XYZ file of C-alpha atoms in Angstrom:
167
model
C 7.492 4.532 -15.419
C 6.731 1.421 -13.077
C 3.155 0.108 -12.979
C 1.991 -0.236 -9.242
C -1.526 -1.664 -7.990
C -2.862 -0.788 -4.897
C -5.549 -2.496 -2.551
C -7.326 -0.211 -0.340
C -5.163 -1.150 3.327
C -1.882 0.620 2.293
C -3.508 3.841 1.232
C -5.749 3.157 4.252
C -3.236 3.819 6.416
C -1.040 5.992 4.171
C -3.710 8.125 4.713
C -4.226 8.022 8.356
C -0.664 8.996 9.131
C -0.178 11.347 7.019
C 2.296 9.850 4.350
C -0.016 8.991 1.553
C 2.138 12.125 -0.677
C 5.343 9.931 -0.871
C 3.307 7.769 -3.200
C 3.595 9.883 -6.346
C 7.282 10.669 -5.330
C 8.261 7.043 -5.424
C 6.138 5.900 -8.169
C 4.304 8.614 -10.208
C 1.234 7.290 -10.754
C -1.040 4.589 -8.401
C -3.830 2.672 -10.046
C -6.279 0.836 -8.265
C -9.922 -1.018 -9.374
C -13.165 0.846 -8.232
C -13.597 -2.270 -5.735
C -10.688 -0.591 -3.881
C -12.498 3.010 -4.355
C -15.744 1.702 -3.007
C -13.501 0.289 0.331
C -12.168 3.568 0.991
C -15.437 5.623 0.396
C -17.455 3.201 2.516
C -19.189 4.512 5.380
C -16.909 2.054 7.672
C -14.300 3.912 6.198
C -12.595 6.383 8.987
C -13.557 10.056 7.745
C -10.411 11.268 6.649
C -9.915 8.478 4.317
C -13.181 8.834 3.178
C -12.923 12.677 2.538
C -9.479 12.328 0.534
C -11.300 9.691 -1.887
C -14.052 12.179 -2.329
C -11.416 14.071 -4.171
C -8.239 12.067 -5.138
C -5.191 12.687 -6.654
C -3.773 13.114 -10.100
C -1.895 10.418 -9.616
C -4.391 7.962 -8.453
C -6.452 6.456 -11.309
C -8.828 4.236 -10.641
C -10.040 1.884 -12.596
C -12.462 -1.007 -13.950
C -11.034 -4.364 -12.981
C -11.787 -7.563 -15.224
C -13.697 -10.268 -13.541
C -12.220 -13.236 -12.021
C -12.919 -16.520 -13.480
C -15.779 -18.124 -10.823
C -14.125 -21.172 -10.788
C -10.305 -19.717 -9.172
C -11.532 -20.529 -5.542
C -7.395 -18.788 -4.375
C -8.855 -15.231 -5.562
C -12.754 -16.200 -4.681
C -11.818 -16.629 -1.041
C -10.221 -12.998 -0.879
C -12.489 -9.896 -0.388
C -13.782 -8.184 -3.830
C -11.269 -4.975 -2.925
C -8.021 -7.523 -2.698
C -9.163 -9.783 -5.245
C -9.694 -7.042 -8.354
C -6.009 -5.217 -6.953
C -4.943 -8.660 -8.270
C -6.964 -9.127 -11.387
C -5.922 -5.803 -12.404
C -2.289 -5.801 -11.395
C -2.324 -8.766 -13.670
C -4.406 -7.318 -16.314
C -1.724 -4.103 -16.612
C 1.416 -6.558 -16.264
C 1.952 -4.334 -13.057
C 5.627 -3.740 -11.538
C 4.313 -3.658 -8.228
C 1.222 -4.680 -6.157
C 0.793 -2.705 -2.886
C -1.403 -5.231 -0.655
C -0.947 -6.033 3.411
C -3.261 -8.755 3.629
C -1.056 -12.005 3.961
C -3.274 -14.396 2.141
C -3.526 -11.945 -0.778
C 0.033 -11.637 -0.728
C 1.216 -14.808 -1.242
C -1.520 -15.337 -3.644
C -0.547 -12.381 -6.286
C 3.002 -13.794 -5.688
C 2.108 -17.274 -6.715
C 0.499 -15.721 -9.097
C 3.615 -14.025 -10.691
C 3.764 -10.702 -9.107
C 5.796 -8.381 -6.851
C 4.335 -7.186 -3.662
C 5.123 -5.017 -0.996
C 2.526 -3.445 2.060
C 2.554 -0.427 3.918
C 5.398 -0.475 5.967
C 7.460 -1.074 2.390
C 6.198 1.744 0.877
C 7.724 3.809 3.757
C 10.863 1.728 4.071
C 10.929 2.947 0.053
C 10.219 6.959 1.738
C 12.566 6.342 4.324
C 15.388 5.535 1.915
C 14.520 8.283 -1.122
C 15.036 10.732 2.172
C 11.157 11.757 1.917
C 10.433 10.463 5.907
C 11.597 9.707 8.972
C 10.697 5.694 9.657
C 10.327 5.859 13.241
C 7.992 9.030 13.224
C 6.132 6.831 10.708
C 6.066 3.709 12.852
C 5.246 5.623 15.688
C 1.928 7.236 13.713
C 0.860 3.578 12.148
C 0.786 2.209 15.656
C -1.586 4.435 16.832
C -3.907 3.518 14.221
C -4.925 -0.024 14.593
C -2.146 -1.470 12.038
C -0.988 -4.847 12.648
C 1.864 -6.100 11.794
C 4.530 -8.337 13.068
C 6.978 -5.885 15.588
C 9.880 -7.872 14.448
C 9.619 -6.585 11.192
C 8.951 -2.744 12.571
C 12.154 -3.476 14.787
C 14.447 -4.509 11.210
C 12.997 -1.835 9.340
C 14.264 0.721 12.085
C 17.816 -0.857 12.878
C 18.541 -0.861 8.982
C 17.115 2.758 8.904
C 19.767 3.602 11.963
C 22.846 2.005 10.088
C 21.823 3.686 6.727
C 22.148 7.473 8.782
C 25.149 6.261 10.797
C 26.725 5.665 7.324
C 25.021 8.869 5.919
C 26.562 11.095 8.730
């Protein structure tokens, strides 16, 4: 079973459009620090996010992250949810760390591990046959998701070759 970290944005969003199920489907379980829990239960939280936290998953475990060294100024200039997604990712030897924010990104990468964001995790459900990418996109950009449309566009023409080949 692969070990996969999550920061608070991909579920975010998972959330909002609907697709948060395909996480157990591609990867069993989720864990992700109580810094991550307290984003998504915040009152700045939108509801529906906040009302699936009040009662999560199975699969989603949450837990206690170790505290980053003071003097690591990378992780100290993230915010508390991204920068204990890393710490624990790290502390589990995690497969996977499921984090949009750029900066925190190419920090946990430096840092050794694999990350992919939202619109990887449904590339991932669009390929295991569990959604349809485009209905997907089209949800996440009615939320206010941002994310380079060049990357939306490649997702979406490699989805369209993979069903040409398919049919």
């Amino acid at each position: 079973m692969r070990v996969v970290v999550a920061d608070a944005t991909p579920l975010h969003y998972l959330i909002l459009i609907d697709a948060v199920d395909v996480l157990p489907r591609i990867f069993e379980k989720i864990y992700i620090p109580t810094e991550v829990r307290d984003e998504l239960t915040c009152q700045a939280a939108p509801s529906v996010v906040r009302s699936w936290m009040q009662q999560p998953p199975l699969w989603l475990e949450i837990l206690v992250a170790a505290t980053a060294p003071t003097e690591d100024s990378a992780l100290q200039a993230l915010d508390p949810g991204e920068r204990a997604a890393i710490i624990l990712a790290e502390s589990l030897r995690a497969d996977l760390l499921l984090i949009d924010d750029r900066a925190g990104a190419v920090l946990a990468q430096h840092r050794g591990l694999a990350v992919t964001g939202t619109l990887g995790v449904l590339d991932w459900a669009s390929k295991a046959g569990l959604l349809d990418l485009h209905h997907a996109f089209v949800r996440l950009q009615k939320t206010n998701f941002r994310y380079p449309p060049s990357i939306m566009e490649a997702l979406l023409e490699e989805e369209r070759h993979r069903k040409k080949r398919e049919d």
